[in-house]
mmCIF file of C-alpha atoms in Angstrom:
data_model
loop_
_atom_site.group_PDB
_atom_site.id
_atom_site.type_symbol
_atom_site.label_atom_id
_atom_site.label_comp_id
_atom_site.label_asym_id
_atom_site.label_seq_id
_atom_site.Cartn_x
_atom_site.Cartn_y
_atom_site.Cartn_z
ATOM 1 C CA MET A 20 -107.017 -112.688 125.989
ATOM 2 C CA ALA A 21 -109.642 -110.819 123.982
ATOM 3 C CA ALA A 22 -112.839 -109.567 125.662
ATOM 4 C CA ALA A 23 -115.981 -111.649 125.062
ATOM 5 C CA PRO A 24 -117.809 -110.395 121.946
ATOM 6 C CA ILE A 25 -121.074 -108.501 122.406
ATOM 7 C CA PRO A 26 -124.005 -110.653 121.160
ATOM 8 C CA VAL A 27 -125.138 -109.573 117.690
ATOM 9 C CA HIS A 28 -128.794 -108.932 118.642
ATOM 10 C CA THR A 29 -127.772 -106.699 121.580
ATOM 11 C CA MET A 30 -125.382 -104.721 119.396
ATOM 12 C CA SER A 31 -128.058 -104.316 116.752
ATOM 13 C CA SER A 32 -130.697 -102.931 119.124
ATOM 14 C CA PHE A 33 -128.044 -100.676 120.652
ATOM 15 C CA GLU A 34 -127.077 -99.373 117.211
ATOM 16 C CA ASP A 35 -130.666 -98.897 116.092
ATOM 17 C CA ALA A 36 -131.838 -97.062 119.202
ATOM 18 C CA ASP A 37 -132.556 -93.329 119.006
ATOM 19 C CA THR A 38 -129.675 -91.133 120.092
ATOM 20 C CA GLU A 39 -130.231 -90.246 123.718
ATOM 21 C CA GLU A 40 -130.913 -86.594 124.336
ATOM 22 C CA THR A 41 -130.440 -84.763 127.587
ATOM 23 C CA LEU A 42 -133.601 -83.238 129.007
ATOM 24 C CA THR A 43 -134.199 -79.727 130.244
ATOM 25 C CA CYS A 44 -134.773 -80.099 133.990
ATOM 26 C CA LEU A 45 -136.585 -77.804 136.373
ATOM 27 C CA GLN A 46 -135.450 -78.343 139.953
ATOM 28 C CA MET A 47 -137.868 -76.958 142.512
ATOM 29 C CA THR A 48 -136.951 -76.684 146.178
ATOM 30 C CA LEU A 49 -140.026 -76.079 148.302
ATOM 31 C CA TYR A 50 -140.312 -74.451 151.696
ATOM 32 C CA HIS A 51 -143.244 -73.758 153.984
ATOM 33 C CA PRO A 52 -142.849 -72.806 157.683
ATOM 34 C CA ASP A 53 -145.391 -75.510 158.651
ATOM 35 C CA HIS A 54 -144.155 -78.298 156.403
ATOM 36 C CA LEU A 55 -143.675 -80.716 159.328
ATOM 37 C CA GLN A 56 -147.058 -80.205 160.984
ATOM 38 C CA THR A 57 -149.346 -81.083 158.108
ATOM 39 C CA GLY A 58 -149.495 -83.228 155.010
ATOM 40 C CA ARG A 59 -149.473 -80.287 152.625
ATOM 41 C CA PHE A 60 -146.660 -81.801 150.540
ATOM 42 C CA GLN A 61 -147.738 -85.445 150.774
ATOM 43 C CA ALA A 62 -148.821 -85.545 147.125
ATOM 44 C CA ILE A 63 -145.406 -84.319 145.946
ATOM 45 C CA ARG A 64 -142.841 -87.037 145.188
ATOM 46 C CA PHE A 65 -139.498 -85.666 146.317
ATOM 47 C CA CYS A 66 -136.040 -86.609 144.949
ATOM 48 C CA HIS A 67 -137.566 -88.167 141.829
ATOM 49 C CA ARG A 68 -137.178 -86.986 138.255
ATOM 50 C CA GLU A 69 -140.458 -86.947 136.353
ATOM 51 C CA LYS A 70 -140.379 -86.886 132.543
ATOM 52 C CA LEU A 71 -143.158 -84.870 130.943
ATOM 53 C CA PRO A 72 -144.038 -83.984 127.330
ATOM 54 C CA SER A 73 -143.021 -80.450 126.474
ATOM 55 C CA HIS A 74 -146.498 -79.515 125.244
ATOM 56 C CA LYS A 75 -147.920 -80.076 128.746
ATOM 57 C CA VAL A 76 -149.135 -77.111 130.767
ATOM 58 C CA VAL A 77 -148.298 -78.034 134.367
ATOM 59 C CA ASN A 78 -150.710 -76.643 136.934
ATOM 60 C CA PHE A 79 -149.829 -76.321 140.628
ATOM 61 C CA GLY A 80 -152.618 -75.958 143.177
ATOM 62 C CA ARG A 81 -155.194 -77.643 145.406
ATOM 63 C CA HIS A 82 -157.512 -79.165 142.800
ATOM 64 C CA SER A 83 -156.507 -82.733 142.016
ATOM 65 C CA SER A 84 -158.297 -83.043 138.681
ATOM 66 C CA THR A 85 -156.790 -79.925 137.099
ATOM 67 C CA CYS A 86 -153.378 -79.777 138.831
ATOM 68 C CA HIS A 87 -150.407 -82.025 138.168
ATOM 69 C CA TYR A 88 -148.674 -81.025 141.406
ATOM 70 C CA ILE A 89 -150.982 -80.704 144.393
ATOM 71 C CA PHE A 90 -150.590 -78.746 147.620
ATOM 72 C CA GLN A 91 -153.024 -80.071 150.226
ATOM 73 C CA ASP A 92 -153.763 -76.757 151.858
ATOM 74 C CA LYS A 93 -157.019 -74.792 151.859
ATOM 75 C CA GLN A 94 -155.059 -71.548 151.628
ATOM 76 C CA VAL A 95 -153.796 -72.612 148.218
ATOM 77 C CA SER A 96 -156.015 -71.765 145.239
ATOM 78 C CA ARG A 97 -157.582 -74.519 143.154
ATOM 79 C CA ILE A 98 -155.051 -73.565 140.481
ATOM 80 C CA GLN A 99 -152.316 -71.427 142.027
ATOM 81 C CA PHE A 100 -150.014 -71.060 139.027
ATOM 82 C CA SER A 101 -149.129 -72.782 135.789
ATOM 83 C CA LEU A 102 -145.787 -73.548 134.179
ATOM 84 C CA GLN A 103 -145.288 -74.230 130.502
ATOM 85 C CA LEU A 104 -142.508 -74.477 127.988
ATOM 86 C CA PHE A 105 -141.952 -72.360 124.930
ATOM 87 C CA ARG A 106 -139.140 -71.651 122.533
ATOM 88 C CA ASP A 107 -137.882 -68.205 121.617
ATOM 89 C CA PHE A 108 -137.604 -67.484 117.897
ATOM 90 C CA ASN A 109 -134.262 -68.628 116.462
ATOM 91 C CA SER A 110 -133.464 -70.578 119.627
ATOM 92 C CA SER A 111 -133.199 -74.296 120.293
ATOM 93 C CA VAL A 112 -133.358 -73.756 124.057
ATOM 94 C CA LEU A 113 -136.573 -74.468 125.930
ATOM 95 C CA SER A 114 -137.722 -71.703 128.249
ATOM 96 C CA PHE A 115 -140.320 -71.744 131.008
ATOM 97 C CA GLU A 116 -143.135 -69.301 131.465
ATOM 98 C CA ILE A 117 -145.081 -68.972 134.708
ATOM 99 C CA LYS A 118 -148.606 -67.560 134.940
ATOM 100 C CA ASN A 119 -150.463 -66.659 138.113
ATOM 101 C CA MET A 120 -153.819 -68.469 138.029
ATOM 102 C CA SER A 121 -155.039 -67.291 141.445
ATOM 103 C CA GLN A 122 -157.566 -64.483 141.709
ATOM 104 C CA LYS A 123 -156.873 -64.179 145.459
ATOM 105 C CA THR A 124 -153.125 -64.505 145.913
ATOM 106 C CA SER A 125 -150.345 -62.717 144.104
ATOM 107 C CA LEU A 126 -147.340 -64.653 142.857
ATOM 108 C CA ILE A 127 -143.935 -63.073 143.393
ATOM 109 C CA VAL A 128 -141.121 -64.099 141.038
ATOM 110 C CA ASP A 129 -137.952 -62.658 142.606
ATOM 111 C CA ASN A 130 -139.139 -59.068 142.960
ATOM 112 C CA HIS A 131 -141.900 -59.075 140.327
ATOM 113 C CA GLU A 132 -145.449 -59.315 141.609
ATOM 114 C CA LEU A 133 -147.880 -61.078 139.280
ATOM 115 C CA GLY A 134 -151.630 -60.532 139.531
ATOM 116 C CA TYR A 135 -154.272 -62.854 138.105
ATOM 117 C CA LEU A 136 -153.265 -64.062 134.617
ATOM 118 C CA ASN A 137 -150.026 -62.062 134.586
ATOM 119 C CA LYS A 138 -147.088 -64.088 133.296
ATOM 120 C CA VAL A 139 -143.306 -63.883 133.025
ATOM 121 C CA LYS A 140 -140.496 -65.909 131.536
ATOM 122 C CA LEU A 141 -138.586 -67.620 134.336
ATOM 123 C CA PRO A 142 -134.921 -66.687 134.740
ATOM 124 C CA PRO A 143 -132.499 -69.659 135.040
ATOM 125 C CA LYS A 144 -132.611 -69.325 138.838
ATOM 126 C CA CYS A 145 -135.271 -67.557 140.842
ATOM 127 C CA ILE A 146 -137.459 -67.694 143.928
ATOM 128 C CA LEU A 147 -141.242 -67.945 143.722
ATOM 129 C CA ARG A 148 -143.430 -66.857 146.618
ATOM 130 C CA PHE A 149 -147.195 -67.190 147.188
ATOM 131 C CA GLY A 150 -148.776 -66.966 150.619
ATOM 132 C CA ASP A 151 -146.305 -68.554 153.057
ATOM 133 C CA TYR A 152 -144.795 -70.765 150.353
ATOM 134 C CA GLN A 153 -141.335 -70.300 148.896
ATOM 135 C CA CYS A 154 -139.843 -72.206 145.980
ATOM 136 C CA LEU A 155 -136.320 -71.992 144.626
ATOM 137 C CA VAL A 156 -136.441 -72.797 140.888
ATOM 138 C CA GLU A 157 -133.295 -73.797 139.019
ATOM 139 C CA LYS A 158 -133.257 -74.710 135.330
ATOM 140 C CA GLN A 159 -130.749 -77.008 133.655
ATOM 141 C CA ASP A 160 -130.810 -76.840 129.857
ATOM 142 C CA GLY A 161 -131.078 -80.013 127.797
ATOM 143 C CA GLU A 162 -131.152 -81.000 124.126
ATOM 144 C CA SER A 163 -134.611 -82.527 123.730
ATOM 145 C CA LEU A 164 -137.463 -80.367 122.473
ATOM 146 C CA THR A 165 -140.021 -83.125 123.043
ATOM 147 C CA PHE A 166 -139.665 -83.845 126.751
ATOM 148 C CA PHE A 167 -138.517 -82.147 129.925
ATOM 149 C CA GLU A 168 -138.092 -83.183 133.549
ATOM 150 C CA THR A 169 -139.044 -81.895 136.966
ATOM 151 C CA GLN A 170 -137.460 -82.707 140.296
ATOM 152 C CA PHE A 171 -138.592 -81.600 143.738
ATOM 153 C CA ALA A 172 -136.676 -81.138 146.972
ATOM 154 C CA LEU A 173 -137.873 -79.990 150.374
ATOM 155 C CA SER A 174 -135.985 -77.342 152.302
ATOM 156 C CA PRO A 175 -136.212 -77.406 156.115
ATOM 157 C CA THR A 176 -135.083 -73.799 156.267
ATOM 158 C CA CYS A 177 -136.305 -70.545 154.799
ATOM 159 C CA LEU A 178 -134.994 -70.026 151.263
ATOM 160 C CA LEU A 179 -134.687 -66.298 151.638
ATOM 161 C CA GLN A 180 -131.743 -66.441 154.057
ATOM 162 C CA GLU A 181 -128.843 -64.355 152.884
ATOM 163 C CA ASN A 182 -126.472 -67.318 152.566
ATOM 164 C CA LEU A 183 -128.843 -69.319 150.362
ATOM 165 C CA TRP A 184 -129.939 -66.553 148.073
ATOM 166 C CA PRO A 185 -127.229 -63.935 147.951
ATOM 167 C CA LEU A 186 -127.126 -63.210 144.214
ATOM 168 C CA ARG A 187 -130.199 -61.080 143.956
ATOM 169 C CA MET A 188 -129.887 -59.381 147.335
ATOM 170 C CA PRO A 189 -129.852 -55.642 146.978
ATOM 171 C CA VAL A 190 -127.114 -54.069 149.105
ATOM 172 C CA PRO A 191 -128.816 -51.532 151.298
ATOM 173 C CA GLU A 192 -126.843 -48.472 152.336
ATOM 174 C CA ASN A 193 -127.308 -49.242 156.004
ATOM 175 C CA GLY A 194 -125.818 -52.746 155.870
ATOM 176 C CA PRO A 195 -126.998 -56.220 154.925
ATOM 177 C CA GLN A 196 -130.332 -57.599 156.075
ATOM 178 C CA SER A 197 -131.240 -61.162 156.790
ATOM 179 C CA THR A 198 -134.063 -61.812 154.363
ATOM 180 C CA LEU A 199 -135.240 -60.694 150.964
ATOM 181 C CA TYR A 200 -138.774 -60.685 152.276
ATOM 182 C CA SER A 201 -138.390 -57.404 154.039
ATOM 183 C CA THR A 202 -136.107 -55.684 151.563
ATOM 184 C CA LEU A 203 -137.584 -56.430 148.149
ATOM 185 C CA PRO A 204 -140.071 -53.901 146.893
ATOM 186 C CA THR A 205 -143.133 -55.522 145.385
ATOM 187 C CA GLU A 206 -143.953 -54.206 141.960
ATOM 188 C CA MET A 207 -147.402 -52.808 141.296
ATOM 189 C CA ASP A 208 -148.727 -53.441 144.786
ATOM 190 C CA GLU A 209 -150.888 -50.345 144.631
ATOM 191 C CA ASN A 210 -152.379 -51.086 141.237
ATOM 192 C CA GLU A 211 -152.768 -54.813 141.327
ATOM 193 C CA LEU A 212 -153.927 -55.695 144.811
ATOM 194 C CA MET B 4 -203.833 -47.533 134.044
ATOM 195 C CA ALA B 5 -200.639 -48.480 135.908
ATOM 196 C CA ALA B 6 -198.434 -51.341 134.703
ATOM 197 C CA ALA B 7 -198.742 -54.652 136.591
ATOM 198 C CA PRO B 8 -196.276 -54.712 139.520
ATOM 199 C CA ILE B 9 -193.254 -57.024 139.225
ATOM 200 C CA PRO B 10 -193.638 -59.952 141.702
ATOM 201 C CA VAL B 11 -191.531 -59.386 144.835
ATOM 202 C CA HIS B 12 -189.566 -62.661 144.554
ATOM 203 C CA THR B 13 -188.634 -61.929 140.924
ATOM 204 C CA MET B 14 -187.517 -58.421 141.782
ATOM 205 C CA SER B 15 -185.450 -59.716 144.690
ATOM 206 C CA SER B 16 -183.564 -62.308 142.640
ATOM 207 C CA PHE B 17 -183.061 -59.690 139.938
ATOM 208 C CA GLU B 18 -181.649 -57.263 142.480
ATOM 209 C CA ASP B 19 -179.437 -59.883 144.123
ATOM 210 C CA ALA B 20 -177.967 -61.266 140.919
ATOM 211 C CA ASP B 21 -174.346 -60.506 140.070
ATOM 212 C CA THR B 22 -173.885 -57.582 137.732
ATOM 213 C CA GLU B 23 -173.602 -58.968 134.234
ATOM 214 C CA GLU B 24 -170.227 -58.533 132.630
ATOM 215 C CA THR B 25 -169.511 -58.577 128.932
ATOM 216 C CA LEU B 26 -167.149 -61.330 127.827
ATOM 217 C CA THR B 27 -164.081 -61.092 125.654
ATOM 218 C CA CYS B 28 -165.000 -62.963 122.475
ATOM 219 C CA LEU B 29 -162.742 -64.586 119.914
ATOM 220 C CA GLN B 30 -164.476 -64.978 116.575
ATOM 221 C CA MET B 31 -162.819 -67.504 114.301
ATOM 222 C CA THR B 32 -163.767 -67.827 110.639
ATOM 223 C CA LEU B 33 -162.421 -71.049 109.173
ATOM 224 C CA TYR B 34 -161.632 -71.898 105.583
ATOM 225 C CA HIS B 35 -160.286 -75.017 103.899
ATOM 226 C CA PRO B 36 -160.437 -75.585 100.112
ATOM 227 C CA ASP B 37 -161.970 -79.053 100.682
ATOM 228 C CA HIS B 38 -164.443 -78.124 103.412
ATOM 229 C CA LEU B 39 -167.434 -79.485 101.452
ATOM 230 C CA GLN B 40 -165.913 -82.823 100.479
ATOM 231 C CA THR B 41 -165.119 -84.209 103.922
ATOM 232 C CA GLY B 42 -166.277 -84.014 107.499
ATOM 233 C CA ARG B 43 -163.153 -82.211 108.704
ATOM 234 C CA PHE B 44 -165.211 -79.537 110.501
ATOM 235 C CA GLN B 45 -168.034 -81.783 111.719
ATOM 236 C CA ALA B 46 -166.864 -81.559 115.354
ATOM 237 C CA ILE B 47 -166.941 -77.741 115.272
ATOM 238 C CA ARG B 48 -170.229 -76.132 116.291
ATOM 239 C CA PHE B 49 -170.667 -73.109 114.074
ATOM 240 C CA CYS B 50 -172.634 -69.919 114.859
ATOM 241 C CA HIS B 51 -172.695 -70.743 118.581
ATOM 242 C CA ARG B 52 -171.017 -68.810 121.377
ATOM 243 C CA GLU B 53 -169.202 -71.063 123.834
ATOM 244 C CA LYS B 54 -168.342 -69.699 127.284
ATOM 245 C CA LEU B 55 -165.049 -70.947 128.709
ATOM 246 C CA PRO B 56 -163.108 -70.228 131.914
ATOM 247 C CA SER B 57 -160.221 -67.863 131.300
ATOM 248 C CA HIS B 58 -157.684 -70.226 132.881
ATOM 249 C CA LYS B 59 -158.365 -72.820 130.183
ATOM 250 C CA VAL B 60 -155.691 -73.570 127.604
ATOM 251 C CA VAL B 61 -157.638 -74.348 124.427
ATOM 252 C CA ASN B 62 -155.971 -76.864 122.141
ATOM 253 C CA PHE B 63 -156.864 -77.214 118.462
ATOM 254 C CA GLY B 64 -155.947 -80.410 116.618
ATOM 255 C CA ARG B 65 -156.854 -83.968 115.700
ATOM 256 C CA HIS B 66 -156.660 -85.648 119.104
ATOM 257 C CA SER B 67 -160.050 -85.702 120.792
ATOM 258 C CA SER B 68 -158.845 -86.265 124.358
ATOM 259 C CA THR B 69 -156.380 -83.358 124.427
ATOM 260 C CA CYS B 70 -158.041 -80.891 122.050
ATOM 261 C CA HIS B 71 -161.125 -78.803 122.738
ATOM 262 C CA TYR B 72 -161.670 -78.022 119.056
ATOM 263 C CA ILE B 73 -161.092 -80.943 116.719
ATOM 264 C CA PHE B 74 -160.244 -81.028 113.021
ATOM 265 C CA GLN B 75 -160.972 -84.475 111.622
ATOM 266 C CA ASP B 76 -158.106 -84.582 109.178
ATOM 267 C CA LYS B 77 -155.028 -86.788 109.226
ATOM 268 C CA GLN B 78 -152.925 -83.918 107.917
ATOM 269 C CA VAL B 79 -153.622 -82.000 111.134
ATOM 270 C CA SER B 80 -151.298 -82.679 114.074
ATOM 271 C CA ARG B 81 -152.598 -84.293 117.243
ATOM 272 C CA ILE B 82 -152.244 -80.851 118.816
ATOM 273 C CA GLN B 83 -151.832 -78.241 116.086
ATOM 274 C CA PHE B 84 -151.803 -75.091 118.216
ATOM 275 C CA SER B 85 -152.975 -73.800 121.562
ATOM 276 C CA LEU B 86 -154.680 -70.585 122.553
ATOM 277 C CA GLN B 87 -154.673 -69.137 126.032
ATOM 278 C CA LEU B 88 -155.499 -65.929 127.810
ATOM 279 C CA PHE B 89 -153.178 -63.704 129.783
ATOM 280 C CA ARG B 90 -153.206 -60.201 131.135
ATOM 281 C CA ASP B 91 -150.475 -57.640 130.538
ATOM 282 C CA PHE B 92 -149.141 -55.907 133.647
ATOM 283 C CA ASN B 93 -151.226 -52.873 134.620
ATOM 284 C CA SER B 94 -153.983 -53.870 132.199
ATOM 285 C CA SER B 95 -157.518 -55.104 132.750
ATOM 286 C CA VAL B 96 -157.804 -56.308 129.160
ATOM 287 C CA LEU B 97 -157.504 -60.000 128.383
ATOM 288 C CA SER B 98 -155.097 -60.878 125.601
ATOM 289 C CA PHE B 99 -154.672 -64.096 123.648
ATOM 290 C CA GLU B 100 -151.451 -65.918 123.023
ATOM 291 C CA ILE B 101 -151.048 -68.599 120.369
ATOM 292 C CA LYS B 102 -148.384 -71.316 120.474
ATOM 293 C CA ASN B 103 -147.522 -73.719 117.668
ATOM 294 C CA MET B 104 -147.701 -77.255 119.086
ATOM 295 C CA SER B 105 -146.904 -79.073 115.850
ATOM 296 C CA GLN B 106 -143.436 -80.432 115.210
ATOM 297 C CA LYS B 107 -144.285 -80.968 111.522
ATOM 298 C CA THR B 108 -146.236 -77.934 110.388
ATOM 299 C CA SER B 109 -145.411 -74.288 110.838
ATOM 300 C CA LEU B 110 -148.101 -71.875 111.958
ATOM 301 C CA ILE B 111 -148.241 -68.526 110.196
ATOM 302 C CA VAL B 112 -149.803 -65.599 112.071
ATOM 303 C CA ASP B 113 -150.194 -62.853 109.463
ATOM 304 C CA ASN B 114 -146.618 -62.808 108.204
ATOM 305 C CA HIS B 115 -144.886 -64.368 111.228
ATOM 306 C CA GLU B 116 -143.906 -67.987 110.896
ATOM 307 C CA LEU B 117 -143.925 -69.966 114.163
ATOM 308 C CA GLY B 118 -141.936 -73.171 114.573
ATOM 309 C CA TYR B 119 -142.584 -75.799 117.247
ATOM 310 C CA LEU B 120 -143.285 -74.151 120.639
ATOM 311 C CA ASN B 121 -142.864 -70.612 119.277
ATOM 312 C CA LYS B 122 -145.600 -68.278 120.481
ATOM 313 C CA VAL B 123 -146.931 -64.794 119.836
ATOM 314 C CA LYS B 124 -149.565 -62.481 121.241
ATOM 315 C CA LEU B 125 -152.495 -62.300 118.835
ATOM 316 C CA PRO B 126 -153.259 -58.900 117.345
ATOM 317 C CA PRO B 127 -156.963 -57.860 117.520
ATOM 318 C CA LYS B 128 -157.467 -59.101 113.957
ATOM 319 C CA CYS B 129 -155.244 -61.534 112.120
ATOM 320 C CA ILE B 130 -155.135 -64.529 109.815
ATOM 321 C CA LEU B 131 -153.746 -67.878 110.919
ATOM 322 C CA ARG B 132 -152.505 -70.417 108.386
ATOM 323 C CA PHE B 133 -151.360 -74.018 108.805
ATOM 324 C CA GLY B 134 -151.273 -76.507 105.945
ATOM 325 C CA ASP B 135 -154.230 -75.673 103.684
ATOM 326 C CA TYR B 136 -156.215 -74.173 106.570
ATOM 327 C CA GLN B 137 -156.915 -70.485 106.991
ATOM 328 C CA CYS B 138 -158.565 -68.834 109.979
ATOM 329 C CA LEU B 139 -159.547 -65.203 110.379
ATOM 330 C CA VAL B 140 -159.388 -64.318 114.091
ATOM 331 C CA GLU B 141 -161.159 -61.260 115.443
ATOM 332 C CA LYS B 142 -161.169 -60.290 119.109
ATOM 333 C CA GLN B 143 -163.865 -58.305 120.858
ATOM 334 C CA ASP B 144 -162.860 -57.033 124.291
ATOM 335 C CA GLY B 145 -165.096 -57.638 127.307
ATOM 336 C CA GLU B 146 -165.142 -56.797 131.026
ATOM 337 C CA SER B 147 -164.952 -60.223 132.652
ATOM 338 C CA LEU B 148 -161.578 -61.596 133.722
ATOM 339 C CA THR B 149 -163.072 -64.974 134.667
ATOM 340 C CA PHE B 150 -164.679 -66.119 131.424
ATOM 341 C CA PHE B 151 -164.360 -65.612 127.713
ATOM 342 C CA GLU B 152 -166.243 -66.788 124.641
ATOM 343 C CA THR B 153 -165.459 -68.333 121.294
ATOM 344 C CA GLN B 154 -167.577 -68.308 118.150
ATOM 345 C CA PHE B 155 -166.889 -70.094 114.869
ATOM 346 C CA ALA B 156 -167.996 -69.340 111.342
ATOM 347 C CA LEU B 157 -167.237 -71.149 108.104
ATOM 348 C CA SER B 158 -166.112 -69.249 105.036
ATOM 349 C CA PRO B 159 -166.927 -70.758 101.638
ATOM 350 C CA THR B 160 -164.256 -68.609 100.015
ATOM 351 C CA CYS B 161 -160.541 -68.126 100.547
ATOM 352 C CA LEU B 162 -159.836 -65.595 103.325
ATOM 353 C CA LEU B 163 -156.777 -64.184 101.663
ATOM 354 C CA GLN B 164 -158.661 -62.515 98.817
ATOM 355 C CA GLU B 165 -157.827 -58.855 98.560
ATOM 356 C CA ASN B 166 -161.383 -57.652 99.300
ATOM 357 C CA LEU B 167 -161.660 -59.668 102.548
ATOM 358 C CA TRP B 168 -158.250 -58.891 103.951
ATOM 359 C CA PRO B 169 -157.105 -55.569 102.600
ATOM 360 C CA LEU B 170 -155.766 -53.983 105.786
ATOM 361 C CA ARG B 171 -152.494 -55.815 105.950
ATOM 362 C CA MET B 172 -151.857 -56.001 102.240
ATOM 363 C CA PRO B 173 -148.527 -54.514 101.352
ATOM 364 C CA VAL B 174 -148.770 -52.259 98.317
ATOM 365 C CA PRO B 175 -146.213 -53.565 95.855
ATOM 366 C CA GLU B 176 -144.590 -51.077 93.519
ATOM 367 C CA ASN B 177 -145.734 -53.011 90.461
ATOM 368 C CA GLY B 178 -149.439 -52.895 91.326
ATOM 369 C CA PRO B 179 -151.836 -54.869 93.565
ATOM 370 C CA GLN B 180 -151.775 -58.642 93.732
ATOM 371 C CA SER B 181 -154.667 -60.968 94.344
ATOM 372 C CA THR B 182 -153.626 -62.833 97.488
ATOM 373 C CA LEU B 183 -151.508 -62.341 100.561
ATOM 374 C CA TYR B 184 -150.228 -65.859 100.137
ATOM 375 C CA SER B 185 -147.903 -64.911 97.336
ATOM 376 C CA THR B 186 -146.903 -61.483 98.572
ATOM 377 C CA LEU B 187 -146.232 -61.889 102.295
ATOM 378 C CA PRO B 188 -142.697 -62.790 103.170
ATOM 379 C CA THR B 189 -142.483 -65.479 105.835
ATOM 380 C CA GLU B 190 -140.237 -64.512 108.651
ATOM 381 C CA MET B 191 -137.314 -66.752 109.491
ATOM 382 C CA ASP B 192 -138.095 -69.295 106.777
ATOM 383 C CA GLU B 193 -134.414 -69.975 106.314
ATOM 384 C CA ASN B 194 -133.658 -70.433 109.972
ATOM 385 C CA GLU B 195 -136.746 -72.187 111.254
ATOM 386 C CA LEU B 196 -137.755 -74.648 108.575
#
């Protein structure tokens, strides 16, 4: 017995629809030692993919009218940092750039310390640090140039543990250490801060 | 006869005021062949310095809710391009970056052609082109890291004439030519457009 035919109008709208494109996704896993005590992350919607236009500059910080993602914490700057997309010449891949927007707090991207208005291109996987905050950032490439996605997770444990972040751990001559925090040199700490 | 003493309260507020800092200024001289016929520039305030916070991303385009500077012209994209400040590592000088936000029109910075979401650091003096628009951009460095200024002028004549823009003119072997437009190669025109 043959399968029931697909109704003509359904087939037509299916055939006429734009070809679906995969979206570049930025997965951000947040950690703060006091995440249980306060509502600092209550404005962040976890485990949800948010679709955003690729021309959008996404600010992270305390100020609700200028930031898209808000940390409810007085130790966070009104705008802490911004993320935005760009495209390298001769490339169809979207890349992310991060810029430190805080005049008070430095932003550390792996082992690079960014002062106010310093910026870097994000590697496909990295750890951001500002104040007591840590954020593991992982990028999945997609086809669309028009939109991208973000997704947040919350980590109950420090992200700088050796087992969670082994790839960029330097191997000290006197044996492994438990966290990157104590072993990574911070670039430009004498000049910038 | 001695000069009249300065009132104490005036002197005090003068002494207590923050030290004035010079501002980085971006002077933009606009040209369009039809600038007299239509109101395309009527939303631009010419010969006026506007002070803006250095964290601001300044969009140029047709869409009034997302653009700070508006061109009233249907041939201009909703967001044509964006300008923003950043600071190189180990530098106290503010730099400008320009990003092409138009999916339809390329943006030419001197002889570099930018596709959608391509970006470059602006040289201290350059000419932007998109569609029939030309814009001479000149940067004056200032001390402040917190604010910058913009100033617009309108040019009644084409900016690519040899006498207005001689510095970047290539010297062709068969003698000088009248405009950059015809002599500058556009980078990546085969790959990007």
